[in-house]
Structure formats: C-alpha cells, structure tokens
Amino acid sequence: MHRELAIALRARVTWLVAALAALLVGHGFVLAVDLFSSASRSALAGSLQPREMDPLVGVVRPTLGVVDLALVLLGPIVAARVVSVEKERGSFGALCLQVGSTTTVLLRKLLAAACATSLLVLPAAACLVAYRLAGGHVDPIETAVATLGEILHLGVVVAVSIAAAAWTSTFAQAAAVAVVFSLTSWMIDAGEGFAALAWLGRAEAWSVERHVAVFQRGVIGLGPIAWLLVATAAAIALAIVGARIDLLIRRRAVVALSISVIAIALLAAVGQVRRAYDWTEERRASLPPAVVAALRAVPAPIAVEVDLDRDDSRRRQLESDVLAKLLLTRPDADVAFPLDARGDTAAGAHDGGYGRIVIRVGDALRETRSTSRKELVTLVLEAAGASSPDWTMPPYPGFPAVVEGTSRRVVALAAYGFFPLAFLGTGLVVSRRRTGR
Amino acid sequence: MTELAVDALTSRAGGRTIVDRVSFDVAAGEVVAVIGPNGAGKTTLLEGIVGLRPTGGRVRVRGRLLESFADRAASFAFAPDDATLPQEALVATLVDHAGAHRPRRAAITGALHRDLRLDPLLSRSAGVLSRGERKRVALYVALAADRPVVVLDEPFGAFDPLQLREVRDVVRSIALAGAAVLVSIHQLADAERIADRALLLSDGHRIAFGTIDAIRAQAGGSAGSLEDAFIALLSPSGERDAS
C-alpha cells in the first residue's frame, strides 16, 4: 500500500485540489454562518421563533452541500489519477504482473484514492469545529449522520473515477468520464421544481445527490445506504473488468454489460427500500411521538395522491415536510403525483381538481386542499377511524447563534485562509522531491 | 530444459497483424535476445507473452500452458521499455514493494541491490533520478521477482558503456541463477555480447531464430558481425524461415 499511498498523497495535484476544495467549502461555510447569524439576530430580537433556528439546516447542510460540489467536480481529479498515471507512465501492466492480480492492484489503488479524496471532506469538519468554537451549536450525532452521507458519496465518486480510469488510457479521459457521470446526476436533479421537466421525475431514483440528501436531514435511510453501496460495488466491479488488459475489449464489454444490467436491477430494487431512522436532535425530522404511534397502529394501507405540479411551492413544502415525515413513520405509504405523468402540465394547472390532496386509508377516502401537516395527518387518522393523538413535540429549543466581531473575523480567516493554506503548506512539504543529497 | 515455449503467438490491433504466428523457446539459464528493426513487433511480442495484451497462440512455461493472468503473473517478471517509475515514491518504497511480492532468495536480491548500486538512491524520490538511475531501479524491481522467466524490454538503452557492462553482467547473473531471460535489444552489439540465441523479427514475422553463429550462417556469411547478418536477412532478398 505504501507505493499506492505515495502516488496518491505525495502528488502536488492532490494537495492543490484539497486546498481549492477547502476554499470552496470555506466560502460556503462563511456564507451559511452569515445567513444563520442574520436570522439568529431576528430570532433573538423576537421577530422569529428561536426554535426555528436549526443549525443542521442553516449551517451543516450548506457546508456539506459544497463538499458535494467539491467531490463531484474535484474528486475525480484526485481519484482517477491514482490509476491513470500508471497507465500513462506505462507501468500499470508490469505492476499487475508484479503483484499477481489486476484486482489486487485496483483495490489497493481504490483505497489509496479514497484516502486522498477524503482530504476534500476534511475542511467541512474543520469548519464545523470552528463554528462550535465560535459559539455555535453542532449536534455530534446528526452531524455524523450527515457526514456519513458524504462518506458514502465519496465512495461512489472514487469507485466511478477508478472505473473510468480502468476503462480509459489517459488521466484526462478518465476525469472527464467521471465528471460527466456526476453531472448526469445533477441533470436529473435539475428537474426538481420545474413542471416542464416533469419527464425527468422518473429518473429521480437514479440521482446520487438525491440519495445523499437524505443524510443531510439527519436521517439514516436504509434504502439510500444500500443504493450508494450497490452503486459503489457496481463501479468497483466495472473497474476490475476494465483493468483486465489481458482480455479482448469485446469480452470485457460483454462482462461489463452484464454487470451493468445486474447493478441496474439491484439499484432499482434497493431504491424501493424506504425504511429510515430519524437521528436528529429531539427527533425533529419526525412527527410527534404520539402521532407516530397512532399512524403505525393503522392496519390499512395508506395512499396519498397530490395534484400539484413540481414547480408549485406548496408541493415542495409538502414533500419536504409532511410527506417526508409520513414516509419516515410509514415507509409502506404510497405517495403519488399524478400530474408528473401528464405531458400537458398546463392543462393540469387549469383543471378544477388542481391542488387537491386525496388520502386513501383502506377503502376510506378523504380530500383536502390544505398542506398543513396537522390537517393531513388528522385526515389520515380520521379515515382510519383513529382518534387524534397528542401533537406535543419534544422541546427543540433551537440554537440561534450570532457569530460577529472578532469571532466572525477568526472564522472567516480560518475558512478563507488557514485551512486552504494548511493544505497548500502540507502539500509542499509532503510532495517535495527528495534528492537525498 | 525448455523453460518458456512460445507457439504461433499472434497479436492483432486495429485490424492489423502486429505479430504473426511467432514460435520459439528459451531454456533455463539462457538469454535469448529479440532483435529487429523499429516496428518489427518486439514490444508487442513481449507484452503478448507476459499477458499484457490479448494474443492468439500458446505460451507454456515449464511445459504448463498459461491460460490465466494469474498463471502469467506467477511465471514472468517483466520490465517494460518506456515505463517511468512513480515519481512521487521514494526508491526505498519501490524496493520494499518489490521485496513484498515473491522476491528471489536474499542472497540474489542482495547481490542485485549491490550490483545495481541502489544504496545511494534509496532515500531519493524516483522523480529526481536520472534516466540511467531509473532504469537501474526498474531492472531491480523486475529481476528481484522470483519468477522462472524474466522478460526485459530494451533494458540497455539508458546506460553509458561502463554501466552497460555492469548491467549486462547483472542480467547474465540472473540467467546463471536459473532463470530464462528473454530480452529485446536494439543495439546488435549488445545482443551479440549477452545472448545465447537470438530471435530476429521483421514486420511481425520470425525471420531467424538460433545462436548468433547460426543466424550469421543463415545470412550466408559466418565471418561477419550480427549487424551484417541483420542487414543481409532484412534486405529484400533475405530469406524468411517462417512464413
């Protein structure tokens, strides 16, 4: 492993990319802290409810969001290089012969690439520590869950980059292929919130970012974990096949096609797994405990049909709040958006039924146009013949934090200066060519 | 005893036949030089034998047909021609890496280490080595691997005459230790000095195979140099022994 780690960690480009990622993450972090501080000022002045001041949403998620960006755009440069330079230098084949197996070589390279790429995640951790030191609140468990999502994302990026490197001849080709893969995921996400892109809705299940986003809510989803692991495993399998330089390209292509078909089937299957666990502080991603107990006690299947377009803010509110919480409680609930299936979205908008939310519990049917969490859940329970439970939530106090003055300057200095320069400095020392004289 | 037997090895790329049904053998303790003009298919032949490119034909080591990459990895130590070392790694890391994958006996690796004069290089990054130094490290990495057949692609190109003599002796010592050595050589004088037998390739075909004297004889003159024989055999009137 020393040889592979040296190629990954003693390369200047690795540390340069890490410094760039630190700058990007630092910028996102400082913007998030400033916005959160501004909102916190209002909360402390009484204009906003302090309990709405959620650092997971206000600081952790935006910071990790930039890590996603860095992983997608810069991760392949670090990860693919570990294999690609061997190919460009003409030493890959001799190395495989020396080690005895292309698979062993590739797996070692994968580990080394994962170590190097994890440098892109470190600045976020450092920023959150800085926020904590500046007086902000960071819950370790929900932050660890959000970070788990980034680690799984890193696994996918590294595996795809290694696969791209295994199938191509040069570093440029490999990095381009890996970035294009990630951008495809972004393209799918671009459909969110646009009725005109409703046709992309069916592809949502294939977006890497969509699966990672679950963790950023402090929720551990078994489906997303399985999906990201299967995607990583599939990319590793493709990499192993791609690296088999002793096989004819036609044979490798047939095996790769078989792996792809199996992977697609597995991804589709695990994508259906909705079981998830709320690890947020005070379980605030869930409905109140009594409501959860009441909903789980409903024996009949629950179905919700929402007649709202993708670009309707009410729908986005429903999806991020009550529907997410309902699915967390009842993963078996069926949620449908019939307008997504229609090509003519304008006709849907003019339909008299637009805005209707139909709730089916067994044979009972209820209908509403309200997007209120309480109203919808009450209708579900009413249709099930259950009484309305206690809606008291465990008290989440909220954590407004105003980072200003010296603290703000120190945080900004760390984010824009210290962390990137620390990476650059470390890189200069580590990558220094030793002349031995 | 035949250590390596190559039978009708063929390699195609881009619809073109690069190596066409080439057969030969190498005995244990023997050095066989692959010679030929630029583009003759020397590198393709060597890469095909060690399993770094798909080929037709059969390759046997100690009578056993090699079918998988693992078989080839267990049979061949290989030093490619233009391969550069990982510039980021220290030479000591590369030497340790070679020692971690079925190395030869300590006495042999120790002698290789000494004869290739690696000690002054150990604390240096591979990226700062001169071409000759890089080649010495690459040779050590290949020769230290305990495999019955050693395949070296143009190992002598980077050395001055003094170093060249030392390196030739090192390659010879591995053959004397029992390995079959197959080496492609551009400089015919080097081939003449080190090889027991030579395989002359042209345009992917075997033109001649045998001792240097036999090749000279095939070229029609036993008194000339290998270079004279080379020119004679590759001239338009030259005779092919396999077609």
XYZ file of C-alpha atoms in Angstrom:
680
model
C 0.000 0.000 0.000
C 2.923 2.394 0.635
C 3.608 2.627 -3.071
C -0.027 3.436 -3.874
C -0.382 5.861 -0.972
C 2.769 7.642 -2.123
C 1.320 8.087 -5.620
C -1.915 9.463 -4.156
C -0.691 11.539 -1.233
C 2.711 12.759 -2.362
C 1.314 14.258 -5.561
C 1.120 18.051 -5.681
C -2.179 17.955 -7.550
C -3.837 16.127 -4.638
C -2.988 18.906 -2.190
C -3.708 21.663 -4.666
C -7.169 20.216 -5.233
C -7.636 19.813 -1.469
C -6.705 23.480 -0.967
C -9.171 24.508 -3.665
C -11.870 22.367 -2.046
C -11.056 23.942 1.329
C -11.520 27.388 -0.199
C -14.861 26.398 -1.764
C -16.124 24.733 1.405
C -14.867 27.636 3.489
C -16.747 30.114 1.310
C -19.968 28.105 1.576
C -19.498 27.823 5.312
C -18.913 31.562 5.843
C -21.995 32.407 3.746
C -24.057 29.920 5.765
C -22.785 31.297 9.082
C -23.537 34.877 7.987
C -27.077 33.997 6.919
C -27.676 31.968 10.050
C -26.304 34.811 12.199
C -28.586 37.270 10.471
C -31.636 35.065 11.082
C -30.466 34.437 14.640
C -30.396 38.189 15.302
C -34.082 38.352 14.316
C -34.855 35.318 16.454
C -33.124 36.781 19.473
C -34.970 40.065 18.916
C -38.254 38.168 18.986
C -39.156 38.522 15.300
C -38.629 34.812 14.664
C -39.145 31.748 16.817
C -35.784 30.677 18.270
C -36.809 27.033 17.843
C -36.792 27.554 14.068
C -33.063 28.230 14.275
C -31.802 24.821 13.259
C -28.004 24.654 12.724
C -28.333 21.380 10.803
C -30.383 23.167 8.159
C -28.692 26.536 8.442
C -25.000 25.679 8.725
C -24.227 21.956 8.456
C -26.269 21.234 5.317
C -24.990 24.191 3.242
C -21.405 23.409 4.255
C -21.741 19.755 3.302
C -23.534 20.824 0.128
C -20.299 22.458 -1.003
C -18.459 19.255 -0.107
C -20.796 17.509 -2.574
C -19.806 20.032 -5.209
C -16.104 19.546 -4.462
C -16.446 15.762 -4.541
C -18.234 15.797 -7.870
C -16.008 18.288 -9.660
C -12.633 17.788 -7.987
C -12.853 14.257 -6.578
C -12.272 12.546 -9.956
C -9.066 14.544 -10.456
C -7.598 13.063 -7.291
C -9.110 9.571 -7.514
C -8.772 8.745 -11.216
C -5.175 9.943 -11.275
C -4.034 7.107 -8.990
C -4.723 4.574 -11.762
C -4.393 6.825 -14.802
C -0.812 7.920 -14.116
C 0.289 4.289 -14.075
C -1.309 3.808 -17.485
C 0.192 6.999 -18.867
C 3.608 6.052 -17.463
C 3.311 2.569 -18.957
C 3.831 0.859 -15.612
C 0.321 -0.473 -14.936
C 0.781 -3.838 -16.645
C 4.174 -4.528 -15.061
C 2.722 -3.607 -11.663
C -0.169 -6.063 -12.126
C 2.318 -8.793 -13.076
C 4.486 -7.987 -10.084
C 1.552 -8.078 -7.654
C -0.004 -11.076 -9.383
C -3.523 -9.775 -9.910
C -5.139 -6.783 -11.565
C -7.920 -6.962 -8.968
C -5.498 -6.634 -6.047
C -3.769 -3.705 -7.723
C -7.077 -1.998 -8.386
C -8.401 -2.497 -4.854
C -5.189 -1.081 -3.385
C -5.460 1.861 -5.751
C -9.080 2.313 -4.695
C -8.119 2.513 -1.025
C -5.309 4.950 -1.752
C -7.648 7.071 -3.879
C -10.262 7.047 -1.096
C -7.638 8.244 1.406
C -6.575 11.076 -0.889
C -10.136 12.073 -1.818
C -11.170 12.164 1.834
C -8.989 15.284 2.085
C -11.859 17.058 0.322
C -14.205 16.270 3.224
C -11.818 17.378 5.978
C -12.309 21.152 5.503
C -16.011 20.779 6.290
C -15.214 19.037 9.564
C -12.683 21.750 10.380
C -15.228 24.479 9.565
C -17.853 22.904 11.820
C -15.326 22.668 14.658
C -14.560 26.357 14.078
C -18.293 27.121 14.245
C -18.570 25.225 17.508
C -15.612 27.157 18.933
C -17.224 30.412 17.811
C -20.244 29.626 19.980
C -22.485 27.813 17.506
C -24.282 24.588 18.254
C -23.374 21.417 16.349
C -25.066 18.215 17.448
C -22.475 15.446 17.037
C -24.926 12.662 16.170
C -26.951 14.373 13.467
C -23.762 15.885 12.046
C -22.191 12.420 11.990
C -25.238 11.131 10.066
C -24.913 13.965 7.547
C -21.185 13.225 7.243
C -21.949 9.527 6.695
C -23.834 10.598 3.575
C -20.726 12.429 2.341
C -18.549 9.403 3.040
C -20.911 7.183 1.044
C -20.926 9.814 -1.709
C -17.125 9.813 -1.634
C -17.221 6.033 -2.083
C -19.325 6.379 -5.236
C -17.142 9.168 -6.663
C -13.922 7.248 -6.002
C -15.260 3.963 -7.390
C -16.648 5.644 -10.523
C -13.365 7.520 -11.032
C -11.336 4.326 -10.687
C -13.704 2.569 -13.102
C -13.317 5.438 -15.568
C -9.535 5.209 -15.233
C -9.616 1.439 -15.707
C -11.525 1.777 -18.985
C -9.587 4.694 -20.450
C -5.966 5.325 -21.375
C -5.279 8.787 -20.057
C -5.957 10.847 -16.981
C -7.867 13.478 -18.962
C -10.227 10.867 -20.406
C -10.823 9.281 -17.002
C -11.504 12.562 -15.203
C -13.850 13.686 -17.983
C -15.850 10.430 -17.896
C -16.151 10.539 -14.092
C -17.248 14.188 -14.060
C -19.807 13.527 -16.820
C -21.250 10.698 -14.696
C -21.677 13.071 -11.771
C -23.130 15.810 -13.939
C -25.751 13.343 -15.187
C -26.902 13.088 -11.603
C -27.098 16.880 -11.416
C -29.050 16.983 -14.648
C -31.646 14.701 -13.108
C -31.794 16.914 -10.015
C -32.317 19.944 -12.244
C -35.791 18.598 -12.942
C -36.809 19.195 -9.366
C -39.149 22.139 -9.071
C -39.830 22.503 -12.786
C -43.110 21.276 -14.219
C -41.644 21.423 -17.711
C -39.028 18.878 -16.631
C -41.567 16.522 -15.072
C -40.471 13.860 -17.547
C -37.197 13.703 -15.603
C -39.145 12.800 -12.478
C -38.911 9.087 -13.154
C -35.131 9.380 -13.231
C -35.021 10.871 -9.731
C -34.362 7.468 -8.224
C -31.069 7.393 -10.178
C -29.685 10.611 -8.783
C -26.738 10.127 -6.427
C -27.355 13.544 -4.867
C -30.954 12.641 -4.095
C -29.818 9.665 -2.037
C -27.133 11.692 -0.262
C -29.623 14.460 0.612
C -31.493 12.099 2.969
C -28.493 12.003 5.318
C -28.228 15.783 5.311
C -31.619 15.821 7.038
C -30.117 13.798 9.909
C -31.979 10.703 8.737
C -30.362 7.317 8.168
C -32.157 5.734 5.239
C -31.567 2.042 4.660
C -32.563 2.455 1.016
C -30.056 5.251 0.319
C -27.303 3.363 2.177
C -27.981 0.213 0.143
C -28.291 2.230 -3.089
C -24.997 4.066 -2.608
C -23.213 0.865 -1.575
C -24.565 -1.053 -4.578
C -23.540 1.831 -6.874
C -20.049 1.765 -5.362
C -19.792 -2.027 -5.653
C -21.002 -1.940 -9.267
C -18.425 0.707 -10.167
C -15.688 -1.363 -8.494
C -16.792 -4.453 -10.440
C -16.713 -2.444 -13.674
C -13.264 -1.165 -12.747
C -11.973 -4.696 -12.174
C -13.271 -5.792 -15.574
C -11.938 -2.661 -17.268
C -8.463 -3.251 -15.888
C -8.220 -6.733 -17.394
C -5.735 -5.741 -20.067
C -5.225 -9.381 -20.957
C -8.802 -9.733 -22.238
C -10.160 -8.632 -25.582
C -12.190 -5.423 -25.379
C -15.232 -7.256 -26.774
C -15.166 -9.783 -23.946
C -14.677 -7.079 -21.353
C -17.595 -5.141 -22.823
C -19.892 -8.172 -22.577
C -18.969 -8.736 -18.913
C -19.364 -5.006 -18.185
C -22.785 -5.035 -19.810
C -23.831 -7.991 -17.656
C -22.593 -6.210 -14.520
C -24.472 -3.068 -15.534
C -27.727 -4.971 -16.038
C -27.408 -6.687 -12.646
C -26.456 -3.387 -10.992
C -29.429 -1.561 -12.510
C -31.786 -4.295 -11.291
C -30.257 -4.193 -7.801
C -30.340 -0.390 -7.661
C -33.978 -0.410 -8.724
C -34.755 -2.983 -6.030
C -32.939 -1.283 -3.151
C -34.351 2.063 -4.288
C -37.730 0.781 -3.115
C -36.496 0.363 0.465
C -37.938 3.275 2.408
C -37.182 2.272 5.978
C -35.361 5.167 7.612
C -34.399 6.284 11.098
C -34.511 9.794 12.474
C -31.269 10.594 14.305
C -31.855 14.316 14.641
C -31.713 16.034 17.973
C -35.155 15.665 19.632
C -36.257 13.640 16.590
C -37.426 16.795 14.898
C -37.415 15.217 11.429
C -40.319 13.055 12.628
C -43.915 13.654 13.580
C -44.701 13.890 17.332
C -44.228 10.543 19.131
C -47.938 10.028 19.828
C -48.794 10.712 16.185
C -46.088 8.292 15.057
C -47.543 5.612 17.357
C -51.070 6.277 16.064
C -50.023 6.156 12.397
C -48.068 2.947 12.912
C -51.121 1.406 14.531
C -53.219 1.972 11.401
C -53.591 -1.505 9.898
C -54.842 -0.450 6.460
C -52.559 0.731 3.650
C -52.180 4.497 3.361
C -52.081 6.254 -0.021
C -51.716 9.956 -0.718
C -52.322 11.478 -4.135
C -51.152 15.050 -4.616
C -52.455 17.034 -7.612
C -49.764 19.671 -7.632
C -47.123 20.499 -10.221
C -43.427 20.157 -9.494
C -42.925 23.921 -9.593
C -45.694 24.612 -7.080
C -44.224 25.809 -3.779
C -46.992 24.001 -1.897
C -45.808 20.729 -3.308
C -42.207 21.413 -2.319
C -43.400 22.254 1.191
C -45.437 19.025 1.327
C -42.549 16.909 0.069
C -40.003 18.330 2.477
C -42.268 18.300 5.488
C -45.390 16.218 5.982
C -44.819 13.659 3.226
C -41.203 13.087 4.321
C -42.354 12.675 7.911
C -45.240 10.410 6.899
C -42.859 8.161 4.938
C -40.454 8.108 7.861
C -43.310 6.841 10.032
C -44.974 4.619 7.450
C -42.422 3.571 4.807
C -45.177 1.482 3.197
C -47.331 4.545 2.438
C -47.908 5.149 -1.269
C -47.357 8.760 -2.342
C -48.213 9.688 -5.934
C -48.110 12.847 -8.043
C -50.417 12.119 -10.995
C -49.627 15.412 -12.747
C -45.999 14.294 -13.273
C -47.232 11.575 -15.590
C -49.168 14.031 -17.769
C -47.345 15.571 -20.674
C -49.632 18.610 -20.714
C -48.854 20.310 -17.433
C -50.752 23.472 -18.351
C -53.983 21.524 -18.717
C -53.395 20.071 -15.251
C -52.969 23.536 -13.831
C -56.346 24.622 -15.173
C -58.123 21.530 -14.031
C -60.653 22.098 -11.276
C -59.016 19.336 -9.300
C -55.664 21.079 -9.213
C -54.355 21.454 -5.670
C -56.391 18.539 -4.391
C -54.822 16.065 -1.988
C -56.602 12.738 -1.854
C -55.978 10.448 1.097
C -56.921 6.790 0.997
C -56.744 4.563 4.046
C -58.048 1.164 3.071
C -61.436 1.902 1.479
C -61.931 5.226 3.250
C -61.236 8.356 1.269
C -60.635 11.928 2.378
C -59.847 15.007 0.345
C -58.329 18.377 1.184
C -56.513 21.315 -0.346
C -54.659 22.166 2.806
C -50.948 21.490 3.024
C -50.964 21.725 6.803
C -49.097 18.897 8.443
C -51.684 18.555 11.200
C -54.638 18.652 8.789
C -53.246 15.942 6.540
C -52.236 13.587 9.315
C -55.546 14.127 11.102
C -57.363 13.187 7.883
C -55.284 10.005 7.611
C -56.142 9.045 11.173
C -59.780 10.052 10.715
C -60.049 7.871 7.609
C -58.546 5.032 9.628
C -61.114 5.572 12.357
C -58.485 6.580 14.901
C -58.766 9.490 17.275
C -56.463 12.478 17.028
C -53.469 11.972 19.323
C -51.459 14.439 21.331
C -49.424 16.687 18.990
C -46.903 17.741 21.581
C -43.340 17.553 20.215
C -40.310 17.058 22.438
C -38.998 20.568 23.033
C -36.362 21.578 20.486
C -35.140 24.915 21.757
C -33.420 25.987 18.546
C -29.909 27.300 18.620
C -29.666 30.841 17.336
C -26.063 31.940 17.203
C -24.732 35.271 16.094
C -21.141 34.978 15.011
C -19.844 38.530 14.704
C -16.974 40.777 15.550
C -13.719 39.022 16.360
C -15.311 35.550 16.188
C -16.585 36.294 12.676
C -13.173 37.536 11.599
C -11.436 34.484 13.045
C -13.948 32.113 11.417
C -13.533 33.853 8.043
C -9.760 33.876 8.381
C -9.756 30.151 9.147
C -12.151 29.313 6.302
C -10.596 31.500 3.610
C -7.008 31.465 4.762
C -5.854 28.960 7.320
C -7.479 25.767 6.007
C -6.558 26.258 2.319
C -3.055 27.401 3.231
C -2.635 24.467 5.614
C -3.368 22.114 2.725
C -1.029 24.006 0.403
C 1.735 24.022 3.012
C 1.299 20.336 3.826
C 1.290 19.574 0.111
C 4.511 21.478 -0.460
C 6.240 19.576 2.335
C 4.828 16.140 1.514
C 5.268 16.345 -2.253
C 8.798 17.732 -2.100
C 11.053 15.600 -4.292
C 13.817 14.204 -2.145
C 17.198 14.428 -3.780
C 18.913 12.514 -0.980
C 21.917 14.795 -1.203
C 15.424 -27.821 -20.308
C 12.895 -25.604 -22.092
C 11.549 -23.051 -19.621
C 9.498 -20.918 -21.997
C 7.871 -22.227 -25.177
C 6.006 -19.830 -27.431
C 3.902 -21.408 -30.151
C 2.341 -19.474 -33.032
C 1.847 -16.327 -30.993
C -0.247 -13.808 -32.901
C -1.311 -10.315 -31.919
C -3.635 -8.017 -33.804
C -4.503 -4.379 -33.187
C -6.657 -2.006 -35.190
C -7.303 -4.652 -37.842
C -3.561 -5.095 -38.392
C -1.481 -8.143 -37.520
C 1.420 -6.913 -35.390
C 2.897 -10.320 -34.557
C 2.187 -13.225 -36.862
C 2.466 -16.829 -35.648
C 5.836 -16.449 -33.976
C 7.273 -19.541 -32.281
C 10.458 -20.004 -30.274
C 11.684 -21.259 -26.924
C 14.019 -20.234 -24.138
C 15.846 -22.663 -21.882
C 16.539 -22.208 -18.185
C 19.774 -20.283 -17.701
C 19.678 -18.991 -21.255
C 19.455 -15.427 -22.554
C 17.510 -15.006 -25.785
C 17.622 -11.629 -27.499
C 14.713 -10.390 -29.572
C 16.096 -8.174 -32.304
C 14.595 -6.465 -35.276
C 14.059 -3.090 -36.899
C 11.763 -0.451 -35.409
C 8.150 -1.541 -35.725
C 9.072 -5.217 -36.086
C 6.721 -6.148 -33.214
C 9.331 -6.780 -30.487
C 7.462 -4.968 -27.710
C 4.101 -6.381 -28.816
C 5.587 -9.884 -28.761
C 6.967 -9.465 -25.247
C 3.744 -7.876 -23.933
C 1.713 -10.656 -25.532
C 3.878 -13.333 -23.928
C 3.579 -11.868 -20.425
C -0.176 -11.343 -20.822
C -0.418 -7.581 -21.117
C -2.286 -7.779 -24.401
C -4.673 -10.360 -25.819
C -2.991 -12.788 -28.201
C -3.597 -15.939 -30.154
C -1.285 -18.945 -29.921
C 0.079 -20.790 -26.905
C 2.604 -19.906 -24.242
C 3.985 -22.631 -21.985
C 6.282 -22.274 -19.007
C 7.900 -25.493 -17.743
C 5.508 -27.364 -20.015
C 2.407 -25.865 -18.460
C 0.039 -23.974 -20.746
C -0.585 -20.490 -19.379
C -4.257 -19.658 -19.548
C -4.999 -17.007 -16.949
C -3.380 -13.732 -15.991
C -2.546 -15.288 -12.625
C -0.611 -18.041 -14.453
C 1.365 -15.400 -16.323
C 1.987 -13.351 -13.177
C 3.358 -16.480 -11.493
C 5.644 -17.156 -14.452
C 7.013 -13.815 -15.622
C 8.986 -10.921 -14.236
C 8.693 -8.032 -16.663
C 10.378 -4.675 -17.136
C 8.701 -2.584 -19.842
C 10.709 -0.291 -22.066
C 9.377 3.219 -21.592
C 7.787 2.747 -18.187
C 8.644 5.510 -15.789
C 8.747 4.898 -12.068
C 6.152 6.532 -9.800
C 7.816 9.928 -9.425
C 6.167 10.556 -6.068
C 7.564 7.455 -4.378
C 10.944 7.062 -2.720
C 13.237 4.451 -4.265
C 13.207 2.681 -0.883
C 9.404 2.335 -1.175
C 9.757 0.748 -4.624
C 12.474 -1.610 -3.407
C 10.324 -2.608 -0.417
C 7.350 -3.120 -2.729
C 9.438 -5.441 -4.915
C 10.515 -7.330 -1.816
C 6.912 -7.839 -0.754
C 5.863 -9.797 -3.836
C 7.617 -13.173 -4.033
C 11.212 -11.977 -4.176
C 14.167 -14.173 -5.047
C 16.422 -15.505 -2.313
C 18.000 -12.843 -0.121
C 21.450 -13.686 -1.466
C 20.329 -12.937 -5.022
C 18.380 -9.767 -4.202
C 21.285 -8.605 -2.071
C 23.662 -9.102 -4.961
C 21.283 -7.326 -7.324
C 20.988 -4.460 -4.861
C 24.766 -4.176 -4.676
C 25.494 -4.663 -8.384
C 22.843 -2.164 -9.484
C 24.256 0.251 -6.881
C 20.906 1.104 -5.330
C 22.102 2.201 -1.890
C 22.768 5.858 -2.780
C 19.349 6.043 -4.449
C 17.188 4.689 -1.630
C 16.424 7.992 0.079
C 15.657 9.781 -3.176
C 12.331 10.311 -4.908
C 12.028 8.381 -8.157
C 11.119 11.670 -9.835
C 14.609 13.118 -9.379
C 16.545 10.124 -10.724
C 18.480 10.304 -13.969
C 17.382 8.046 -16.831
C 20.092 5.511 -16.083
C 19.267 5.509 -12.365
C 15.578 4.994 -13.114
C 16.443 2.093 -15.384
C 18.586 0.515 -12.659
C 15.717 0.697 -10.181
C 13.263 -0.671 -12.769
C 15.652 -3.537 -13.508
C 15.952 -4.335 -9.812
C 12.164 -4.384 -9.432
C 11.868 -6.871 -12.323
C 14.897 -9.025 -11.553
C 14.178 -9.299 -7.835
C 10.876 -11.054 -8.556
C 11.220 -14.806 -8.190
C 9.751 -15.969 -11.496
C 11.091 -18.660 -13.832
C 11.115 -16.337 -16.854
C 12.451 -12.781 -16.916
C 11.273 -10.595 -19.798
C 13.068 -7.288 -20.324
C 12.076 -4.793 -23.000
C 15.062 -2.698 -24.129
C 16.856 -2.730 -20.769
C 20.204 -1.427 -22.017
C 19.236 1.798 -23.780
C 19.914 4.231 -20.942
C 23.451 3.310 -19.945
C 26.942 4.527 -20.725
C 29.482 1.844 -21.759
C 30.771 1.341 -18.193
C 27.318 0.975 -16.696
C 26.232 -1.142 -19.630
C 28.858 -3.752 -18.860
C 27.699 -3.898 -15.225
C 24.056 -4.178 -16.173
C 24.764 -6.895 -18.741
C 26.570 -8.819 -16.019
C 23.583 -8.413 -13.708
C 21.203 -9.778 -16.347
C 23.625 -12.613 -17.019
C 23.786 -13.404 -13.295
C 20.015 -13.875 -13.171
C 20.274 -16.355 -16.052
C 23.103 -18.120 -14.236
C 20.808 -18.338 -11.199
C 18.497 -20.455 -13.365
C 16.060 -18.004 -14.915
C 15.180 -17.998 -18.595
C 15.810 -14.470 -19.838
C 14.078 -13.008 -22.864
C 15.305 -9.559 -23.716
C 14.576 -7.213 -26.582
C 17.666 -5.322 -27.694
C 18.004 -2.543 -30.193
C 21.813 -2.412 -30.265
C 23.014 -5.533 -32.026
C 26.455 -5.337 -30.418
C 24.766 -5.699 -27.029
C 22.767 -8.659 -28.305
C 25.912 -10.301 -29.573
C 27.603 -9.876 -26.171
C 24.815 -11.122 -23.933
C 22.601 -13.506 -25.903
C 22.960 -17.244 -26.238
C 20.418 -17.214 -29.009
C 18.566 -14.503 -30.899
C 15.148 -14.165 -32.462
C 15.078 -11.854 -35.456
C 11.702 -10.287 -36.154
C 10.600 -8.175 -39.063
C 7.108 -6.878 -39.730
C 5.743 -9.258 -37.100
C 7.297 -12.355 -38.649
C 10.066 -14.566 -37.379
C 12.965 -14.149 -39.796
C 15.544 -16.165 -37.929
C 15.991 -17.921 -34.618
C 19.082 -19.610 -33.278
C 22.568 -18.998 -31.993
C 24.357 -15.921 -33.250
C 26.559 -18.164 -35.379
C 23.525 -19.919 -36.844
C 21.950 -16.582 -37.736
C 25.189 -15.471 -39.367
C 25.239 -18.730 -41.291
C 21.604 -18.254 -42.331
C 22.595 -14.833 -43.659
C 25.198 -16.506 -45.793
C 28.425 -15.481 -44.052
C 29.817 -16.821 -40.770
C 32.638 -14.274 -40.507
C 30.592 -11.063 -40.399
C 29.021 -9.382 -37.418
C 25.439 -9.833 -36.270
C 24.780 -6.432 -37.787
C 25.926 -7.710 -41.193
C 23.668 -10.738 -40.804
C 20.789 -8.477 -39.724
C 21.152 -6.305 -42.824
C 21.503 -9.312 -45.079
C 18.448 -11.059 -43.693
C 16.274 -7.968 -43.793
C 17.258 -6.904 -47.281
C 14.550 -7.575 -49.899
C 16.319 -10.761 -50.960
C 16.585 -12.016 -47.352
C 15.128 -15.400 -46.653
C 12.339 -15.965 -44.110
C 12.486 -19.128 -42.077
C 8.828 -18.876 -41.083
C 6.123 -17.587 -43.321
